[in-house]
Amino acid sequence: MKTQDYIKLSETFGARNYKPLDVVIERGEGVWVYDIEGNRYLDCLSAYGALNQGHVHPKILKTLIDQAQKLTLTSRAFRNDQLPFLYKELCELTGYEMAITMNSGAEAVETAIKIARKWAYKVKKVEDNKAEIIVADGNFHGRTVTIVSFSSEDLYKKDFGPFTPGFVNVAYSDVNAIEKAINMNTAAVMLEPIQGEGGVIIPPENYLKQVSEICRKHNVLFIADEIQTGLGRTGKLFACDYEGVRPDVMIIGKALAGGFYPVSAVLSDRQVLGLFNPGEHGSTFGGNPLGAAVARTALKVITEENLVGNSYKMGEYFTEQLHEMPQKNIKEIRARGLLIGVEIKKDSGKARSYCEALQKKGILAKETHETTIRFAPPLIIDRETIDWALPKIKEILSK
Ligand SMILES: *Cc1c(COP(=O)(O)O)cnc(C)c1O
């Protein structure tokens, strides 16, 4: 079978909710992936940040195999011997008092929304069913009906209503808009510290700090969605660390299990997460021993291999080198660590066509929206590999 045959199969039997590049990958190793025709590519997407540790990391693979031979699922009706350690290690790594694990990122976002609402009723004494959560335009928090209810992207929500009430949208990067939107019913402000899907939008300096101060002043929870930016992607453990901000509630996912397994989590302190009572929330697969064991090793790899420091260093180098290239097609380069967005000028064509050209050179990157190319390789990438990619990127970007 050839690439086109796989594409045809997929288009015939699969829902067409994605428009992937025409490459059929069959193997991955570290920063590299291989297609069915034997071509090698540098993965500059890392599954939207789920592969910070690189493809098929040997240590995580070993844990997956060992644990799969012992125990995979108990459901939370019983206890397992892995989840308590994942909770503990997550709290020790991040400095939060409690954690709750789910599977997908969207589920963790839903979990954060539920607990913020409960906090509003139980602690802040907001009137029943009146709780509001303030969110930003341009956000991406997932695909459930509740989450797309507060998306500002028409494509994500058109024809999927009716929507969940209780959300207030304000402009991103605008502190005053948040303060104005806060009222006695406000439970939380929920933001991405950098809008990844929104086009690698980095808010102005001190924005997160000011938002967090406003939240404290008005007795409102600050929820950070670090599903994409967290666990080293931006060159710090969390993007919020750049401003010394400790959100009341932290949402993580993606790289939490190194690309082997869907594991997400919400982290907070006892006064918030302690409000969940048995039966109020749950998931059959959430916190299963296979996922928990894999996540424990995936976290260990991040610290043992100093992926956070490497992300900072390599990100700085990669970005610096992008700035050195001819800028004739580039409108702006926005980067923190190895989350790098290159916005293409309006008259220079679509980002997609640049991604297709990069593919032919052996580099897989994905556009976000129509104008921005995202470079987000696994955090294990070294200088030599970046140096391999740079001339190819330069050639494509200066065409
Ligand atoms: C990917 C992502 C999500 C959703 O995660 P899924 O695992 O796809 O449900 C939520 N928030 C942010 C910031 C993301 O990047």
Short mmCIF file of C-alpha atoms and ligand atoms in Angstrom, two decimals:
data_model
loop_
_atom_site.label_atom_id
_atom_site.label_comp_id
_atom_site.label_asym_id
_atom_site.label_seq_id
_atom_site.Cartn_x
_atom_site.Cartn_y
_atom_site.Cartn_z
CA MET A 1 0.00 0.00 0.00
CA LYS A 2 1.12 3.50 -0.87
CA THR A 3 0.48 6.79 0.94
CA GLN A 4 -2.47 7.59 -1.31
CA ASP A 5 -4.08 4.21 -0.50
CA TYR A 6 -3.96 4.93 3.24
CA ILE A 7 -5.41 8.37 2.65
CA LYS A 8 -8.22 6.92 0.56
CA LEU A 9 -9.05 4.31 3.22
CA SER A 10 -9.16 6.96 5.86
CA GLU A 11 -11.27 9.35 3.81
CA THR A 12 -13.70 6.56 2.93
CA PHE A 13 -14.32 5.16 6.39
CA GLY A 14 -13.26 7.89 8.77
CA ALA A 15 -15.01 11.08 9.78
CA ARG A 16 -13.21 14.01 8.21
CA ASN A 17 -12.76 16.13 11.28
CA TYR A 18 -9.06 16.72 10.54
CA LYS A 19 -7.08 17.77 7.50
CA PRO A 20 -3.70 16.16 8.13
CA LEU A 21 -0.62 16.57 6.00
CA ASP A 22 -0.31 13.79 3.41
CA VAL A 23 2.21 11.75 5.32
CA VAL A 24 1.51 8.32 6.79
CA ILE A 25 3.78 7.72 9.76
CA GLU A 26 4.56 4.21 10.90
CA ARG A 27 7.46 4.61 13.31
CA GLY A 28 8.91 7.18 15.66
CA GLU A 29 12.13 7.43 17.61
CA GLY A 30 13.16 10.47 19.64
CA VAL A 31 12.66 13.58 17.55
CA TRP A 32 12.29 11.59 14.32
CA VAL A 33 9.36 9.87 12.62
CA TYR A 34 9.38 7.59 9.57
CA ASP A 35 6.65 7.25 6.97
CA ILE A 36 5.52 4.06 5.23
CA GLU A 37 7.75 4.87 2.27
CA GLY A 38 10.85 5.00 4.47
CA ASN A 39 11.25 8.79 4.55
CA ARG A 40 12.50 10.36 7.76
CA TYR A 41 11.10 13.58 9.21
CA LEU A 42 11.90 15.84 12.13
CA ASP A 43 8.73 16.11 14.22
CA CYS A 44 8.23 19.81 14.88
CA LEU A 45 4.76 19.45 16.35
CA SER A 46 5.26 16.80 19.04
CA ALA A 47 1.54 15.99 18.91
CA TYR A 48 0.72 19.53 20.04
CA GLY A 49 3.12 19.16 22.95
CA ALA A 50 2.21 15.64 24.05
CA LEU A 51 5.61 14.28 23.02
CA ASN A 52 7.93 16.51 25.04
CA GLN A 53 9.95 13.41 25.96
CA GLY A 54 10.25 12.37 22.29
CA HIS A 55 8.77 9.41 20.44
CA VAL A 56 8.82 5.99 22.13
CA HIS A 57 11.07 7.03 24.98
CA PRO A 58 12.77 3.77 26.07
CA LYS A 59 12.20 4.29 29.81
CA ILE A 60 8.52 5.11 29.40
CA LEU A 61 8.16 2.19 26.98
CA LYS A 62 9.61 -0.15 29.58
CA THR A 63 7.20 1.08 32.21
CA LEU A 64 4.28 0.68 29.80
CA ILE A 65 5.22 -2.92 29.02
CA ASP A 66 6.01 -3.88 32.63
CA GLN A 67 2.82 -2.34 33.99
CA ALA A 68 0.66 -3.74 31.17
CA GLN A 69 1.83 -7.22 32.12
CA LYS A 70 0.81 -6.68 35.74
CA LEU A 71 -2.35 -4.59 35.92
CA THR A 72 -4.03 -2.15 33.54
CA LEU A 73 -7.36 -1.16 35.00
CA THR A 74 -9.22 -1.49 38.26
CA SER A 75 -11.69 1.37 37.88
CA ARG A 76 -11.82 3.66 40.86
CA ALA A 77 -14.21 1.29 42.60
CA PHE A 78 -11.01 -0.28 43.93
CA ARG A 79 -7.62 1.19 44.71
CA ASN A 80 -4.45 0.53 42.76
CA ASP A 81 -0.80 0.71 43.77
CA GLN A 82 0.29 3.33 41.18
CA LEU A 83 -2.15 6.23 41.50
CA PRO A 84 -1.19 7.25 45.07
CA PHE A 85 2.41 7.70 43.95
CA LEU A 86 1.42 9.69 40.87
CA TYR A 87 -0.61 12.02 43.11
CA LYS A 88 2.31 12.41 45.50
CA GLU A 89 4.92 12.92 42.79
CA LEU A 90 2.75 15.44 40.96
CA CYS A 91 2.25 17.44 44.16
CA GLU A 92 5.95 17.30 45.03
CA LEU A 93 6.92 18.46 41.55
CA THR A 94 4.43 21.31 41.32
CA GLY A 95 3.97 22.42 44.91
CA TYR A 96 0.20 21.87 44.99
CA GLU A 97 -1.50 20.01 47.83
CA MET A 98 -3.84 17.81 45.81
CA ALA A 99 -4.33 16.34 42.36
CA ILE A 100 -7.12 14.62 40.44
CA THR A 101 -6.41 12.63 37.31
CA MET A 102 -8.50 12.32 34.16
CA ASN A 103 -7.68 11.17 30.64
CA SER A 104 -8.01 13.86 27.97
CA GLY A 105 -7.21 17.51 28.39
CA ALA A 106 -10.82 18.46 27.78
CA GLU A 107 -11.91 16.26 30.68
CA ALA A 108 -9.44 17.99 32.97
CA VAL A 109 -10.78 21.38 31.85
CA GLU A 110 -14.32 20.18 32.58
CA THR A 111 -13.11 19.01 35.98
CA ALA A 112 -11.62 22.41 36.72
CA ILE A 113 -14.86 24.11 35.69
CA LYS A 114 -16.90 21.85 37.97
CA ILE A 115 -14.67 22.34 41.00
CA ALA A 116 -14.49 26.13 40.44
CA ARG A 117 -18.28 26.26 40.37
CA LYS A 118 -18.53 24.15 43.50
CA TRP A 119 -15.99 26.40 45.23
CA ALA A 120 -18.09 29.43 44.24
CA TYR A 121 -21.22 27.96 45.86
CA LYS A 122 -19.64 26.38 48.93
CA VAL A 123 -16.91 28.85 49.81
CA LYS A 124 -17.70 32.15 48.11
CA LYS A 125 -21.43 31.67 48.69
CA VAL A 126 -22.51 32.57 45.17
CA GLU A 127 -26.25 32.14 44.66
CA ASP A 128 -27.24 28.72 43.21
CA ASN A 129 -26.64 28.31 39.48
CA LYS A 130 -25.30 31.84 39.10
CA ALA A 131 -21.56 31.11 38.98
CA GLU A 132 -19.62 32.68 36.13
CA ILE A 133 -16.23 31.87 34.70
CA ILE A 134 -14.33 34.51 32.75
CA VAL A 135 -12.42 33.26 29.71
CA ALA A 136 -10.45 34.89 26.90
CA ASP A 137 -11.23 35.38 23.25
CA GLY A 138 -9.04 33.19 21.07
CA ASN A 139 -8.97 30.47 23.73
CA PHE A 140 -8.59 26.78 23.10
CA HIS A 141 -9.54 24.49 25.98
CA GLY A 142 -10.88 21.44 24.14
CA ARG A 143 -13.88 20.19 22.21
CA THR A 144 -16.71 19.22 24.54
CA VAL A 145 -20.01 21.04 24.22
CA THR A 146 -19.40 23.02 27.42
CA ILE A 147 -15.91 24.00 26.33
CA VAL A 148 -16.87 25.06 22.80
CA SER A 149 -19.67 27.06 24.40
CA PHE A 150 -17.10 29.71 25.28
CA SER A 151 -14.90 29.42 22.21
CA SER A 152 -14.70 32.54 20.07
CA GLU A 153 -13.91 30.43 17.00
CA ASP A 154 -16.96 30.02 14.80
CA LEU A 155 -15.62 26.81 13.25
CA TYR A 156 -15.47 25.12 16.65
CA LYS A 157 -19.07 25.84 17.62
CA LYS A 158 -21.26 26.52 14.61
CA ASP A 159 -24.11 23.96 14.46
CA PHE A 160 -23.16 22.44 17.83
CA GLY A 161 -25.49 24.43 20.08
CA PRO A 162 -27.34 24.85 22.36
CA PHE A 163 -24.46 25.86 24.56
CA THR A 164 -23.65 25.83 28.26
CA PRO A 165 -24.23 29.17 29.99
CA GLY A 166 -22.08 30.65 32.73
CA PHE A 167 -19.09 31.92 30.76
CA VAL A 168 -18.03 35.48 30.03
CA ASN A 169 -15.60 36.19 27.21
CA VAL A 170 -13.15 39.08 27.38
CA ALA A 171 -10.24 40.12 25.17
CA TYR A 172 -6.97 38.26 25.81
CA SER A 173 -4.06 40.30 27.14
CA ASP A 174 -6.41 42.95 28.59
CA VAL A 175 -6.25 43.10 32.38
CA ASN A 176 -8.86 45.84 32.69
CA ALA A 177 -11.38 43.82 30.70
CA ILE A 178 -11.08 41.06 33.29
CA GLU A 179 -11.47 43.38 36.25
CA LYS A 180 -14.52 44.95 34.61
CA ALA A 181 -16.11 41.56 33.97
CA ILE A 182 -15.74 40.39 37.59
CA ASN A 183 -18.85 40.55 39.72
CA MET A 184 -20.16 38.88 42.88
CA ASN A 185 -20.96 35.71 40.89
CA THR A 186 -17.52 35.28 39.38
CA ALA A 187 -16.05 31.93 40.34
CA ALA A 188 -12.90 31.96 38.27
CA VAL A 189 -10.81 33.41 35.48
CA MET A 190 -9.51 30.67 33.20
CA LEU A 191 -6.69 31.36 30.77
CA GLU A 192 -3.91 29.80 28.77
CA PRO A 193 -0.68 31.58 29.77
CA ILE A 194 0.19 31.46 26.07
CA GLN A 195 -2.53 30.78 23.53
CA GLY A 196 -1.05 27.86 21.59
CA GLU A 197 -3.86 26.96 19.23
CA GLY A 198 -4.74 30.64 19.01
CA GLY A 199 -1.46 31.17 17.14
CA VAL A 200 1.23 31.17 19.88
CA ILE A 201 -0.09 34.42 21.31
CA ILE A 202 2.10 35.62 24.18
CA PRO A 203 0.43 38.19 26.44
CA PRO A 204 2.30 41.36 27.46
CA GLU A 205 4.71 41.20 30.38
CA ASN A 206 3.08 41.09 33.81
CA TYR A 207 -0.34 40.18 32.40
CA LEU A 208 -0.51 36.88 34.25
CA LYS A 209 0.79 38.48 37.42
CA GLN A 210 -1.79 41.24 37.27
CA VAL A 211 -4.58 38.79 36.50
CA SER A 212 -3.57 36.68 39.44
CA GLU A 213 -3.50 39.76 41.72
CA ILE A 214 -6.93 40.89 40.52
CA CYS A 215 -8.28 37.42 41.18
CA ARG A 216 -6.91 37.44 44.71
CA LYS A 217 -8.28 40.92 45.35
CA HIS A 218 -11.81 39.94 44.26
CA ASN A 219 -11.86 36.43 45.75
CA VAL A 220 -11.89 34.74 42.36
CA LEU A 221 -9.94 31.59 41.42
CA PHE A 222 -7.24 31.89 38.78
CA ILE A 223 -7.22 28.75 36.63
CA ALA A 224 -4.32 28.24 34.24
CA ASP A 225 -4.72 25.79 31.37
CA GLU A 226 -1.12 24.61 30.90
CA ILE A 227 -2.07 21.50 28.95
CA GLN A 228 0.06 22.68 26.03
CA THR A 229 2.46 25.13 27.68
CA GLY A 230 3.22 23.07 30.78
CA LEU A 231 5.80 20.44 31.69
CA GLY A 232 8.72 22.23 30.12
CA ARG A 233 7.40 23.22 26.72
CA THR A 234 8.10 26.94 27.21
CA GLY A 235 11.48 26.58 28.90
CA LYS A 236 10.13 26.62 32.46
CA LEU A 237 8.16 23.88 34.15
CA PHE A 238 5.09 26.07 33.64
CA ALA A 239 4.67 29.14 31.46
CA CYS A 240 3.26 30.91 34.55
CA ASP A 241 6.69 30.56 36.17
CA TYR A 242 7.99 33.32 33.89
CA GLU A 243 6.01 35.76 36.01
CA GLY A 244 6.33 33.96 39.30
CA VAL A 245 2.60 33.28 39.25
CA ARG A 246 1.09 30.35 41.10
CA PRO A 247 -2.44 29.81 39.77
CA ASP A 248 -5.06 28.55 42.24
CA VAL A 249 -5.87 25.75 39.84
CA MET A 250 -3.49 24.26 37.30
CA ILE A 251 -4.62 22.03 34.42
CA ILE A 252 -2.11 19.72 32.73
CA GLY A 253 -2.29 16.92 30.18
CA LYS A 254 -0.56 16.13 26.89
CA ALA A 255 3.10 15.49 27.86
CA LEU A 256 2.06 14.19 31.28
CA ALA A 257 2.28 10.65 29.89
CA GLY A 258 4.93 11.22 27.23
CA GLY A 259 2.66 10.46 24.29
CA PHE A 260 2.05 6.87 25.34
CA TYR A 261 -1.28 7.29 26.96
CA PRO A 262 -3.91 9.94 27.62
CA VAL A 263 -3.43 11.23 31.16
CA SER A 264 -4.50 14.67 32.37
CA ALA A 265 -4.73 16.23 35.78
CA VAL A 266 -6.04 19.16 37.76
CA LEU A 267 -3.81 20.43 40.56
CA SER A 268 -4.86 22.69 43.37
CA ASP A 269 -4.91 23.02 47.13
CA ARG A 270 -7.10 21.35 49.72
CA GLN A 271 -9.47 24.33 50.02
CA VAL A 272 -10.49 23.80 46.36
CA LEU A 273 -9.93 20.18 45.32
CA GLY A 274 -10.85 19.02 48.81
CA LEU A 275 -14.44 20.04 48.01
CA PHE A 276 -15.09 16.97 45.83
CA ASN A 277 -17.04 14.30 47.69
CA PRO A 278 -17.26 10.64 46.66
CA GLY A 279 -19.56 10.22 43.68
CA GLU A 280 -19.56 13.84 42.57
CA HIS A 281 -17.03 13.35 39.80
CA GLY A 282 -15.18 10.50 38.19
CA SER A 283 -14.02 8.55 35.18
CA THR A 284 -13.76 4.82 34.52
CA PHE A 285 -10.27 5.12 33.10
CA GLY A 286 -9.10 8.22 35.02
CA GLY A 287 -6.25 7.30 37.37
CA ASN A 288 -5.90 3.77 36.04
CA PRO A 289 -2.68 1.99 37.03
CA LEU A 290 -1.31 1.77 33.49
CA GLY A 291 -1.73 5.49 32.87
CA ALA A 292 -0.49 6.35 36.35
CA ALA A 293 2.66 4.25 35.99
CA VAL A 294 3.38 5.70 32.56
CA ALA A 295 2.83 9.25 33.82
CA ARG A 296 5.16 8.67 36.78
CA THR A 297 7.99 7.66 34.45
CA ALA A 298 7.16 10.42 31.96
CA LEU A 299 7.51 12.98 34.78
CA LYS A 300 10.73 11.37 35.94
CA VAL A 301 12.15 11.68 32.40
CA ILE A 302 11.34 15.41 32.37
CA THR A 303 13.35 15.98 35.55
CA GLU A 304 16.12 13.39 35.08
CA GLU A 305 16.93 14.54 31.56
CA ASN A 306 16.57 18.22 32.41
CA LEU A 307 14.10 18.73 29.59
CA VAL A 308 12.97 22.05 31.02
CA GLY A 309 16.48 23.51 30.86
CA ASN A 310 17.07 22.04 27.43
CA SER A 311 13.80 23.52 26.18
CA TYR A 312 14.92 26.95 27.39
CA LYS A 313 18.38 26.69 25.83
CA MET A 314 17.38 25.10 22.53
CA GLY A 315 14.36 27.39 22.24
CA GLU A 316 16.57 30.42 22.65
CA TYR A 317 18.96 29.14 19.97
CA PHE A 318 16.24 28.10 17.52
CA THR A 319 14.45 31.45 17.88
CA GLU A 320 17.65 33.47 17.56
CA GLN A 321 18.49 31.62 14.34
CA LEU A 322 14.98 32.22 12.96
CA HIS A 323 15.51 35.94 13.55
CA GLU A 324 18.74 35.74 11.57
CA MET A 325 16.93 34.46 8.48
CA PRO A 326 15.63 36.70 5.69
CA GLN A 327 12.40 38.16 7.09
CA LYS A 328 10.69 38.96 3.79
CA ASN A 329 7.79 36.56 4.41
CA ILE A 330 7.79 36.77 8.20
CA LYS A 331 5.49 39.13 10.04
CA GLU A 332 6.45 38.12 13.56
CA ILE A 333 8.24 35.43 15.52
CA ARG A 334 6.71 34.66 18.91
CA ALA A 335 8.45 32.18 21.13
CA ARG A 336 8.94 30.90 24.66
CA GLY A 337 11.26 27.94 24.95
CA LEU A 338 10.38 25.37 22.29
CA LEU A 339 6.93 26.78 21.61
CA ILE A 340 7.70 28.88 18.58
CA GLY A 341 5.23 30.60 16.28
CA VAL A 342 6.29 32.12 12.99
CA GLU A 343 3.57 34.36 11.61
CA ILE A 344 3.63 34.70 7.84
CA LYS A 345 2.82 38.02 6.16
CA LYS A 346 -0.62 38.28 4.59
CA ASP A 347 0.67 38.57 1.01
CA SER A 348 3.19 35.78 1.46
CA GLY A 349 0.69 32.94 1.17
CA LYS A 350 -0.84 30.60 3.71
CA ALA A 351 1.08 28.95 6.53
CA ARG A 352 -0.25 25.61 5.30
CA SER A 353 1.67 25.85 2.02
CA TYR A 354 4.88 26.49 3.97
CA CYS A 355 4.17 23.41 6.08
CA GLU A 356 3.67 21.34 2.94
CA ALA A 357 6.97 22.63 1.55
CA LEU A 358 8.72 21.85 4.85
CA GLN A 359 7.34 18.32 4.69
CA LYS A 360 9.12 17.79 1.38
CA LYS A 361 12.36 18.80 3.13
CA GLY A 362 11.81 16.32 5.96
CA ILE A 363 10.32 18.63 8.57
CA LEU A 364 6.81 18.16 9.92
CA ALA A 365 5.25 21.33 11.28
CA LYS A 366 1.63 22.35 11.53
CA GLU A 367 0.00 25.69 10.92
CA THR A 368 -2.21 27.19 13.57
CA HIS A 369 -4.94 29.24 12.02
CA GLU A 370 -4.06 30.39 8.54
CA THR A 371 -1.02 32.49 9.18
CA THR A 372 1.22 30.93 11.79
CA ILE A 373 3.65 28.03 11.52
CA ARG A 374 4.33 26.39 14.86
CA PHE A 375 7.72 24.87 15.58
CA ALA A 376 7.45 22.72 18.69
CA PRO A 377 9.87 19.78 18.51
CA PRO A 378 10.30 17.31 21.37
CA LEU A 379 12.25 18.88 24.25
CA ILE A 380 15.05 16.32 23.85
CA ILE A 381 16.17 18.01 20.64
CA ASP A 382 19.87 18.96 20.44
CA ARG A 383 21.72 21.73 18.68
CA GLU A 384 23.01 19.46 15.96
CA THR A 385 19.45 18.53 14.95
CA ILE A 386 18.35 22.16 14.97
CA ASP A 387 21.37 22.96 12.78
CA TRP A 388 20.22 20.22 10.38
CA ALA A 389 16.78 21.83 10.14
CA LEU A 390 17.74 25.51 9.95
CA PRO A 391 18.98 25.70 6.34
CA LYS A 392 15.86 23.86 5.19
CA ILE A 393 13.57 26.20 7.10
CA LYS A 394 15.55 29.15 5.77
CA GLU A 395 15.15 27.98 2.20
CA ILE A 396 11.39 27.56 2.54
CA LEU A 397 10.82 30.77 4.50
CA SER A 398 12.81 32.94 2.11
CA LYS A 399 11.18 31.69 -1.10
C1 LIG B 1 -4.84 20.26 23.61
C2 LIG B 1 -5.40 21.23 24.56
C3 LIG B 1 -6.58 20.97 25.29
C4 LIG B 1 -7.42 19.75 25.05
O1 LIG B 1 -6.76 18.57 25.29
P1 LIG B 1 -7.33 17.20 24.66
O2 LIG B 1 -6.45 16.15 25.26
O3 LIG B 1 -7.19 17.30 23.19
O4 LIG B 1 -8.74 17.09 25.10
C5 LIG B 1 -7.00 21.91 26.20
N1 LIG B 1 -6.31 23.04 26.41
C6 LIG B 1 -5.18 23.34 25.75
C7 LIG B 1 -4.45 24.60 26.03
C8 LIG B 1 -4.70 22.45 24.78
O5 LIG B 1 -3.60 22.76 24.09
#
